[in-house]
XYZ file of C-alpha atoms in Angstrom:
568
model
C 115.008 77.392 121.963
C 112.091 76.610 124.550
C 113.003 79.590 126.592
C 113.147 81.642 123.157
C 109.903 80.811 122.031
C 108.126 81.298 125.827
C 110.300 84.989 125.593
C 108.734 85.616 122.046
C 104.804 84.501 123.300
C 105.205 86.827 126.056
C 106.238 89.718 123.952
C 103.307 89.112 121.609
C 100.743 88.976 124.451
C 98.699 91.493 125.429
C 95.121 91.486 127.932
C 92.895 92.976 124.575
C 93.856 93.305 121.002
C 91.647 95.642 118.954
C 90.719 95.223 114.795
C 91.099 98.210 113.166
C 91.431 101.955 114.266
C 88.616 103.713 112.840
C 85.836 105.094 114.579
C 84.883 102.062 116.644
C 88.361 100.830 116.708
C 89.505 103.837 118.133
C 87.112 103.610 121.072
C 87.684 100.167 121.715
C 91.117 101.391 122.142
C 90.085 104.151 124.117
C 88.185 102.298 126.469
C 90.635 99.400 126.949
C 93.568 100.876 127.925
C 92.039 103.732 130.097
C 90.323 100.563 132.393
C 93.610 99.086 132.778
C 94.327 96.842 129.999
C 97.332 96.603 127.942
C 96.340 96.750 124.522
C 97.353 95.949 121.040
C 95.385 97.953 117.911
C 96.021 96.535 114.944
C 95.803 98.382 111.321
C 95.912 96.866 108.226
C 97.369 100.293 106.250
C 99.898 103.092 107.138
C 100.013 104.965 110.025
C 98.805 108.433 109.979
C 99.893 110.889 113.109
C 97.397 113.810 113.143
C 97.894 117.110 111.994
C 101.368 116.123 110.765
C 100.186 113.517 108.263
C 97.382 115.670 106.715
C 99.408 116.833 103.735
C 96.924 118.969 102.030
C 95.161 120.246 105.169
C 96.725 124.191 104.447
C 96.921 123.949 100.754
C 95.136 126.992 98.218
C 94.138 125.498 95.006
C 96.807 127.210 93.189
C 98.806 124.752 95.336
C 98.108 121.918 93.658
C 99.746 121.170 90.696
C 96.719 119.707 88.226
C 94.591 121.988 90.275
C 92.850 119.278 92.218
C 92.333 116.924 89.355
C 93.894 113.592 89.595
C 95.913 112.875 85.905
C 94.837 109.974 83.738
C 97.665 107.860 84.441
C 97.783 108.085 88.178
C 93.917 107.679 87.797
C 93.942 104.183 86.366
C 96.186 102.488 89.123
C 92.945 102.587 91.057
C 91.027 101.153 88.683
C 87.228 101.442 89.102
C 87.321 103.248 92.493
C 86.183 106.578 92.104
C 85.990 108.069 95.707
C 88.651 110.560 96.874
C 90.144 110.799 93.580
C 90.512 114.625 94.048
C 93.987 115.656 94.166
C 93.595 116.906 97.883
C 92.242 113.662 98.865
C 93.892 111.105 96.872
C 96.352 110.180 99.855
C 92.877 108.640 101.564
C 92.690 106.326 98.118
C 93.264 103.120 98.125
C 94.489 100.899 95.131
C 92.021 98.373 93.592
C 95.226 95.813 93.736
C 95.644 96.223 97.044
C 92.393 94.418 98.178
C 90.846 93.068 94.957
C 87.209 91.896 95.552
C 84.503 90.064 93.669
C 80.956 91.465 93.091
C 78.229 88.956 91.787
C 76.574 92.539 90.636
C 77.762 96.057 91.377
C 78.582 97.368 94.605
C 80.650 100.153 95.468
C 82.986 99.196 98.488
C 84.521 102.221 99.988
C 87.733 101.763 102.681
C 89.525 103.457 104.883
C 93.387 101.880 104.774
C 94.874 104.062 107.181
C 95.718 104.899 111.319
C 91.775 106.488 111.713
C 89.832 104.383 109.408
C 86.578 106.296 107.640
C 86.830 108.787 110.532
C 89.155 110.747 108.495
C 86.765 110.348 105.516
C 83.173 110.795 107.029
C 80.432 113.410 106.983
C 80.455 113.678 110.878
C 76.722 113.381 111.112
C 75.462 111.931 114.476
C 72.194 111.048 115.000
C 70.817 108.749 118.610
C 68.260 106.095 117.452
C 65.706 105.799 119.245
C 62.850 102.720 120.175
C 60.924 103.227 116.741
C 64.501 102.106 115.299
C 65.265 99.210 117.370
C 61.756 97.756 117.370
C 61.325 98.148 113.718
C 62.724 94.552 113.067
C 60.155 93.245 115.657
C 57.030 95.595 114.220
C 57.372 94.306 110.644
C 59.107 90.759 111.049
C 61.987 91.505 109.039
C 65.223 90.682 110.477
C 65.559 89.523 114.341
C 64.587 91.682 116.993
C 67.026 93.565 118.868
C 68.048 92.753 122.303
C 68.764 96.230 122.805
C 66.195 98.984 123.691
C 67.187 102.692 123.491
C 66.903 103.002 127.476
C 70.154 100.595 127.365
C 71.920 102.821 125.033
C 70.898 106.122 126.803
C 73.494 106.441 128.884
C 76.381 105.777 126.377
C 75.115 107.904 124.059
C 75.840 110.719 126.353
C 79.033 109.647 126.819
C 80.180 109.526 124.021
C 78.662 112.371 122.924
C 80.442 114.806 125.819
C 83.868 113.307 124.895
C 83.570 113.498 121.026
C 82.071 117.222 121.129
C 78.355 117.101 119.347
C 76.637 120.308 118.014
C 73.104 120.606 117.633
C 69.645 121.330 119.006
C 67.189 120.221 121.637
C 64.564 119.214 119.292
C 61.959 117.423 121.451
C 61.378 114.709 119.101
C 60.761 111.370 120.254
C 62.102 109.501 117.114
C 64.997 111.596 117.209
C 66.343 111.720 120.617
C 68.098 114.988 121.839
C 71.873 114.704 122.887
C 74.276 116.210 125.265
C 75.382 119.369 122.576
C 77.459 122.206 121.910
C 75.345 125.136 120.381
C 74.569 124.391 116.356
C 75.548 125.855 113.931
C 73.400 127.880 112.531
C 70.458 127.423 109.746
C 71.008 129.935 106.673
C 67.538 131.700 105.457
C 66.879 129.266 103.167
C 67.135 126.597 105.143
C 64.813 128.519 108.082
C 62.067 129.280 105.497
C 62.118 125.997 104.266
C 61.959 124.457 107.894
C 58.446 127.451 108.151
C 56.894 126.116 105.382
C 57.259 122.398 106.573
C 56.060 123.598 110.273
C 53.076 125.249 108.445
C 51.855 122.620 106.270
C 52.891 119.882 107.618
C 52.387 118.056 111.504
C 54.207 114.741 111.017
C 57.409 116.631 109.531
C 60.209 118.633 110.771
C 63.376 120.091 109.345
C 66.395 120.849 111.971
C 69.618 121.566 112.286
C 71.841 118.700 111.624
C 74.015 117.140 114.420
C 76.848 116.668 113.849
C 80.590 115.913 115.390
C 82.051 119.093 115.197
C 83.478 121.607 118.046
C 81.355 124.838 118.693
C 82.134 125.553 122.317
C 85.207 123.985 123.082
C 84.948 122.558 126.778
C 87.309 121.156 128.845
C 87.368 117.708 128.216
C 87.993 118.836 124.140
C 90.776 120.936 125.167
C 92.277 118.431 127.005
C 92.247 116.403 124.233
C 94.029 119.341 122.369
C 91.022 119.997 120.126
C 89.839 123.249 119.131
C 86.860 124.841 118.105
C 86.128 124.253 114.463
C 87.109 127.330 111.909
C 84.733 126.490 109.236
C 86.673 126.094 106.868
C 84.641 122.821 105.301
C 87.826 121.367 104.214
C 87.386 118.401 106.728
C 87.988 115.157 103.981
C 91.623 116.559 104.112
C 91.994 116.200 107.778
C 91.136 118.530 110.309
C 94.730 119.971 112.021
C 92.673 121.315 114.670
C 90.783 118.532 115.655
C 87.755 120.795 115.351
C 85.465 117.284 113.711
C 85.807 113.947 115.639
C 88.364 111.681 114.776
C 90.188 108.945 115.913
C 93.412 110.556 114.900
C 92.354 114.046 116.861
C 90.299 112.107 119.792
C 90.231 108.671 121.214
C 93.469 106.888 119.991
C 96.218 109.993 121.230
C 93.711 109.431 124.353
C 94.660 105.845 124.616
C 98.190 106.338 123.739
C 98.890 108.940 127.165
C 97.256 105.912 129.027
C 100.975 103.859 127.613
C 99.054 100.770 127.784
C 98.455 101.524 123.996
C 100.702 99.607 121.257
C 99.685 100.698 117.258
C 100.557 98.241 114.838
C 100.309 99.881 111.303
C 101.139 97.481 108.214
C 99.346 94.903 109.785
C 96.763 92.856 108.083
C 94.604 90.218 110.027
C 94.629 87.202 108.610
C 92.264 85.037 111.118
C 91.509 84.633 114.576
C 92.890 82.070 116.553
C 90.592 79.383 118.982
C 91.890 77.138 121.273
C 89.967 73.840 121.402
C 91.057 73.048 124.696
C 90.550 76.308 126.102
C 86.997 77.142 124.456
C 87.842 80.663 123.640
C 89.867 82.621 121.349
C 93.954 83.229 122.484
C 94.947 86.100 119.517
C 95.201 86.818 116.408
C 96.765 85.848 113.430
C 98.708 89.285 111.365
C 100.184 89.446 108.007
C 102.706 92.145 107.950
C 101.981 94.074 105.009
C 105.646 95.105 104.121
C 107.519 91.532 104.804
C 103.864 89.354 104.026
C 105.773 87.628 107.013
C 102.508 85.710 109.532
C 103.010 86.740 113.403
C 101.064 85.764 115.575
C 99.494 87.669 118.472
C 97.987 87.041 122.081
C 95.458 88.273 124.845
C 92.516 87.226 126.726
C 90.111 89.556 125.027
C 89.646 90.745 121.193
C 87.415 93.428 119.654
C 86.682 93.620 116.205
C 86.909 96.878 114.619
C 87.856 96.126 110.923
C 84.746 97.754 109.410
C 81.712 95.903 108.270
C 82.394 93.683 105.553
C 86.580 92.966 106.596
C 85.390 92.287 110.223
C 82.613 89.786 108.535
C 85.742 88.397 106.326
C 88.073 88.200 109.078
C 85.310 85.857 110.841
C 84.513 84.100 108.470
C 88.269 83.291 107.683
C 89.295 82.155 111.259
C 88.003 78.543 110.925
C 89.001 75.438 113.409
C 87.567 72.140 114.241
C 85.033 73.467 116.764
C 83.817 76.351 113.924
C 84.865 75.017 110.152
C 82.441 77.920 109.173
C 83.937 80.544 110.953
C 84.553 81.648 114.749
C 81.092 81.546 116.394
C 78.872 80.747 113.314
C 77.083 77.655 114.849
C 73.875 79.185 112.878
C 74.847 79.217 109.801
C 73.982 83.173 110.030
C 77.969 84.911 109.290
C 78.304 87.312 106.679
C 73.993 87.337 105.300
C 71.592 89.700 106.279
C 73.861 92.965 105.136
C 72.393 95.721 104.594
C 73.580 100.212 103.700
C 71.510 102.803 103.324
C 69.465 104.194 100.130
C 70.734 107.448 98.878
C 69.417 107.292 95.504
C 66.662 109.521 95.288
C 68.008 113.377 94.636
C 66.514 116.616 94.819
C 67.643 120.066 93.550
C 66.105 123.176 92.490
C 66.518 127.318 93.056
C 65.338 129.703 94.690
C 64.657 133.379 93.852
C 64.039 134.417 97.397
C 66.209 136.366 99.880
C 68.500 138.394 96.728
C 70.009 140.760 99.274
C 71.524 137.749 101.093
C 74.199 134.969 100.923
C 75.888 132.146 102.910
C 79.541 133.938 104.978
C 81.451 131.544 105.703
C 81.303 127.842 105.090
C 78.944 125.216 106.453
C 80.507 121.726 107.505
C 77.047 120.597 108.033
C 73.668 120.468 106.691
C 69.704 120.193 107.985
C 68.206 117.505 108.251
C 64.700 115.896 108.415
C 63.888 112.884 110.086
C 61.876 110.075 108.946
C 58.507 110.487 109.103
C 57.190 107.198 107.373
C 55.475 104.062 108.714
C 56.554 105.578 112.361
C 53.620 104.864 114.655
C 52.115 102.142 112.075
C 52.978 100.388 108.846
C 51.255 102.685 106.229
C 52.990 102.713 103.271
C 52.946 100.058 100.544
C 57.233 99.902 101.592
C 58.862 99.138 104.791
C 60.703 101.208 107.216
C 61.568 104.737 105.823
C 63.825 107.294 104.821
C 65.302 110.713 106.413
C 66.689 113.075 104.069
C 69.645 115.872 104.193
C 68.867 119.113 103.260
C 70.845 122.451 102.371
C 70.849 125.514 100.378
C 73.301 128.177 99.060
C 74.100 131.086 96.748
C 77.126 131.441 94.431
C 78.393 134.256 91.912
C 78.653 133.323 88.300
C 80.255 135.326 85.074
C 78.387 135.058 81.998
C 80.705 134.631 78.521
C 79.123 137.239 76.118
C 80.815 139.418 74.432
C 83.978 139.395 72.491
C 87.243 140.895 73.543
C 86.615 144.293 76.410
C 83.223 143.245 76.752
C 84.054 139.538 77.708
C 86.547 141.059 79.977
C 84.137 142.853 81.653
C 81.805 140.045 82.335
C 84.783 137.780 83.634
C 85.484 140.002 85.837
C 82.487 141.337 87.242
C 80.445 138.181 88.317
C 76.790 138.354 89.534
C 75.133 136.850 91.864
C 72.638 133.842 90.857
C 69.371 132.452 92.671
C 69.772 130.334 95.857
C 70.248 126.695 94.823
C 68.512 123.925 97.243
C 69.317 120.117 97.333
C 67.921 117.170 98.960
C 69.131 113.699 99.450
C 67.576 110.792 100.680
C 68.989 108.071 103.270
C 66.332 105.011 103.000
C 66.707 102.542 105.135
C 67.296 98.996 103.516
C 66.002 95.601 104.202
C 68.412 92.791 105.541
C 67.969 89.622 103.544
C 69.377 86.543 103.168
C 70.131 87.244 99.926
C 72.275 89.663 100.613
C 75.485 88.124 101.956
C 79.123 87.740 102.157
C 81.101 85.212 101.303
C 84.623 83.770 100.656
C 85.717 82.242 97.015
C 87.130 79.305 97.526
C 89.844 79.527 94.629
C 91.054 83.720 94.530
C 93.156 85.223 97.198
C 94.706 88.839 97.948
C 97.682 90.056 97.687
C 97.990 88.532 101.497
C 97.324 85.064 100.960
C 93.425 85.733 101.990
C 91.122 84.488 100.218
C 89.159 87.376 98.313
C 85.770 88.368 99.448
C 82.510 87.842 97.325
C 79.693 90.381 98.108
C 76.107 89.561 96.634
C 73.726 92.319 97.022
C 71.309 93.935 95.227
C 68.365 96.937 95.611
C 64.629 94.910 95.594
C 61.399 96.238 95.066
C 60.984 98.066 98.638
C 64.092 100.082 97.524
C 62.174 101.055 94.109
C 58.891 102.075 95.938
C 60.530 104.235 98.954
C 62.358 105.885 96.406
C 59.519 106.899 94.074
C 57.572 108.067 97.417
C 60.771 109.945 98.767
C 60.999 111.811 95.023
C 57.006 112.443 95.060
C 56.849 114.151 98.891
C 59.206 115.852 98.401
C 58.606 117.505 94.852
C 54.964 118.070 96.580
C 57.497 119.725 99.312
C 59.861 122.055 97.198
C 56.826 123.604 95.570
C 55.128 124.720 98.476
C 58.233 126.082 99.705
C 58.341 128.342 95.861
C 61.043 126.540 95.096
C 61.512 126.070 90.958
C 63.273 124.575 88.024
C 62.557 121.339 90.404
C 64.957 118.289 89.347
C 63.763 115.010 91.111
C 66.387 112.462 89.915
C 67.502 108.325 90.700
C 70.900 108.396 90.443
C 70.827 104.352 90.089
C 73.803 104.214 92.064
C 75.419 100.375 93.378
C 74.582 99.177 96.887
C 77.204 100.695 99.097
C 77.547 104.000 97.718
C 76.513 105.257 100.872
C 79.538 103.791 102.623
C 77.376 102.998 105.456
C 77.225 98.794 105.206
C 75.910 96.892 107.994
C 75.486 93.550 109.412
C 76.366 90.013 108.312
C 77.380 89.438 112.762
C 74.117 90.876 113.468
C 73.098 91.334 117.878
C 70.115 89.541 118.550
C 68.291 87.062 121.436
C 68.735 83.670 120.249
C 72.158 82.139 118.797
C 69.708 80.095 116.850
C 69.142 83.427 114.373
C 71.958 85.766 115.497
C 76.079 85.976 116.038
C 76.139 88.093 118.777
C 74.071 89.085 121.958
C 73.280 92.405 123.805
C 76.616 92.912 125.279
C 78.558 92.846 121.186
C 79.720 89.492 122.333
C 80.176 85.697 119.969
C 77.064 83.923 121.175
C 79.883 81.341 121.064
C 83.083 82.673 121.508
C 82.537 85.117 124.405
C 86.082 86.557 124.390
C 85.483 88.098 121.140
C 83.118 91.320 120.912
C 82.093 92.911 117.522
C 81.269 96.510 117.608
C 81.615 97.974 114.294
C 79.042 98.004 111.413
C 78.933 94.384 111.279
C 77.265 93.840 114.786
C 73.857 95.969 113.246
C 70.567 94.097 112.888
C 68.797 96.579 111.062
C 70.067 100.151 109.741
C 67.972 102.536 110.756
C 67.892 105.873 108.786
C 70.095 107.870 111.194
C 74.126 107.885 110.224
C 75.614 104.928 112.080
C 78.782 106.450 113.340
C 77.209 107.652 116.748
C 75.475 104.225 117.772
C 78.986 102.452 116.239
C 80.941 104.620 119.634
C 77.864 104.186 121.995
C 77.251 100.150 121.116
C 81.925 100.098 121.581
C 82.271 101.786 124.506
C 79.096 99.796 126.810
C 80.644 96.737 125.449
C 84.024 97.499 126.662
C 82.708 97.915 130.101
C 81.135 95.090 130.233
C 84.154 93.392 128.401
C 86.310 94.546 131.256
C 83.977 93.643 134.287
C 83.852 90.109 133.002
C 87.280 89.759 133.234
C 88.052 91.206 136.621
C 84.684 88.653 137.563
C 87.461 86.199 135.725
C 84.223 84.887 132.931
C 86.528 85.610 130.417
């Protein structure tokens, strides 16, 4: 029996076991195994093999057979989730039974249960941040300061950027930091006069192209990853067969997998970490497999934490032991408060009755984009931090319904073409306060024996004003550009609807008002790094995703240097 259970230990022990294999999980993995190190990635949903598990990828829309919508019926087994409930996207859906959670007041909780995580499911936007972002905390006082400056993330940010494919422009802007890209895609004319009439009237604004994740010029480290150059087809929340948009499925984890020091575990929800008392570090993790609900229990010297924001602050929280009864490394007091998303309340739209003998060819997987421009340089707005904002424009054909009998016919079938429409969106940056925080309840568990997560979050006053100022500006904005039948709209939307939530293990200086430290490591448990969303201090304005790789991959090197130094 003795040698049976050594045998089994062995089998279950790995050098690095990675969370979760979305974005950041996916790099972990990535990284890991390409430096040497056998490693385990663990999933909590089903596995998904790209190209051959994107079902709907090559469907028309006479394919599908309630013509995209998703029936009643099969509607209400997902209860009060509402994303992906398109019929071409209801395989990325995940059941409100499966992970049941409690919200003290609304807030919209978006996951990604699958091999690939939200990199299946997001809008591919990648933005650097630069030192106006990580110095905001220490301008204004709220939150911790970083112990990061942009001149330590420089150099990852390139390389990630050359391995993941990133198209835009060189911009010159030094609160937007230019990248190592692909040609952009291009601007339509809408979007070009509306980026002249900004240049013209404006000196603290710009409009550009957007940046985003997607293949342009193929080069030789994308083909090598047996990506190609994206067709435009903007049908990317399917999944992409050609690997034209970064994914983990298209990218980093096949990547890891030709190293064959990669082992996937789908079906395989963490329960807890484990910590050895004796050994002052943490030995593996605990799993429940999702199809037996049978606990296994798995080994190695290092462990990332991947599981997106709010599971990897649950999955903390949750591994309790003598030395930590609050959770692994939470000697402050700190785990799971201070989250914070992004604002993307305020809405714009309007028309335009410029440009008639034009239209869009093609499809855009992208958008422009305008960088914040607020309280910069200096606090000088009666709100703190700011907001950038996504911009795009097109032209459609419509059929009016006059007529009765020929003369309907006639207008069915030949449709005209309308005025441009233009939108705007807002991403504000939010505030992390203590009042916003995660939590455990103490008598409800999941369907794995976990207990169920309590979120407590809520907008606040600095919410209320940037959003009024974003709606004002940019009214003041669309009219100068002779834009009309201007719409400037709140949608009132929950926390979270961005699916961009942050912190909760936020980096910072001192374990005395932080989790983690500049490398993405436990102040006090410095086996364990945390990489994903939960790790941020602040949010910024840009889309995390980008700083998410850059933030995995230098931790990973470090992670890996320690141990050959034998500090881990």
């Amino acid at each position: 029996m003795a040698n049976f259970t050594i045998d089994a230990v062995k089998a279950a022990t790995y050098d690095a076991i990675v969370i979760g294999s979305g974005i950041s999980g996916g790099w972990a993995a990535k990284e890991l195994c390409e430096k040497g190190l056998r490693t385990l990635v663990l999933e909590r949903g089903r596995d998904v093999k790209h190209v051959k598990d994107y079902p709907t990828a090559n469907l028309n829309p006479w394919d599908f057979e309630h013509r995209g919508q998703v029936p009643l019926a099969t509607r209400a087994e997902y209860g009060k989730a509402r994303s992906f409930m398109r019929e071409e996207t209801l395989h990325w859906a995940i059941k409100e039974s499966e992970q049941p959670y409690i919200e003290d007041k609304p807030f919209t909780w978006t996951r990604g249960y699958h091999v690939g995580g939200k990199s299946l499911l997001w809008a591919r936007q990648t933005q650097r941040w630069s030192d106006f972002d990580f110095e905001g905390p220490a301008r204004d006082g709220f939150a911790v300061d970083w112990p990061i400056r942009y001149n330590d993330m420089a150099p990852w940010y390139s390389y990630v950027e050359k391995f993941a494919g990133i198209s835009g422009n060189k911009d010159g802007l030094p609160h937007l930091p230019d990248g190592e890209f692909l040609p952009a895609i291009e601007m339509n004319c809408v979007e070009t006069h509306f980026q002249n009439v900004i240049a013209k009237n404006y000196t603290d604004r710009h409009l550009i192209q957007g940046r985003c994740a997607h293949i342009t010029s193929p080069q030789p480290i994308h083909t090598a990853q047996g990506r190609a150059k994206c067709q435009h087809r903007a049908l990317c929340v399917r999944g992409c067969p050609f690997g034209g948009y970064f994914s983990s499925n298209a990218s980093t984890l096949p990547w890891a997998e030709k190293t064959g020091r990669m082992t996937l575990r789908p079906h395989s929800v963490v329960h807890s970490i484990i910590y050895d008392e004796k050994k002052g570090r943490a030995t593996g993790v605990r799993v429940v497999d999702a199809n037996t609900k049978q606990m296994l229990e798995f080994y190695a010297r290092i462990i990332f934490v991947n599981g997106s924001a709010l599971n990897s602050n649950l999955i903390l929280m949750n591994s309790t032991s003598s030395r930590f009864p609050n959770g692994l490394g939470n000697d402050s007091g700190l785990l799971g408060k201070y989250i914070a998303w992004h604002n993307y309340r305020g809405r714009m739209s309007a028309e335009f009755d410029g440009f008639p003998d034009k239209a869009t060819d093609g499809k855009n997987p992208t958008h422009s984009y305008f960088p914040r421009f607020r309280n910069l340089h200096k606090q000088e707005m009666d709100f703190l931090r700011g907001y950038a904002v996504g911009f795009g424009a097109g032209r459609g054909m419509y059929a009016t319904q006059e007529g009765i009998g020929a003369g309907l016919k006639e207008q069915l079938l030949n449709r005209k073409w309308g005025n441009w429409g233009v939108s705007a969106w807002m991403m504000g940056e939010t505030i992390p306060k203590e009042t916003s925080f995660l939590a455990l309840d103490k008598e409800q568990k999941d369907p794995y024996g976990i207990p169920t997560l309590r979120i407590s979050a809520d907008w606040d006053d600095n919410d209320e004003r940037m959003i009024r100022d974003y709606l004002e500006q940019f009214t003041e904005m669309f009219t100068k550009a002779g834009f009309t039948n201007i719409k400037a709209t709140d949608s009132k939307a929950a926390p979270g609807s961005d699916i961009h939530e942050m912190g909760g293990v936020r980096m910072g200086k001192d374990p005395k008002t932080s989790l983690l430290n500049e490398w993405n490591q436990l102040h006090h448990c410095k086996n364990v790094f945390v990489t994903d969303g939960a790790c941020m201090t602040s949010t910024s304005t840009q889309n995390p995703s980008l700083t998410y790789m850059a933030l995995t991959a230098r931790a990973a090197d470090y992670a890996v240097k320690e141990l050959k130094k034998k500090n881990l």
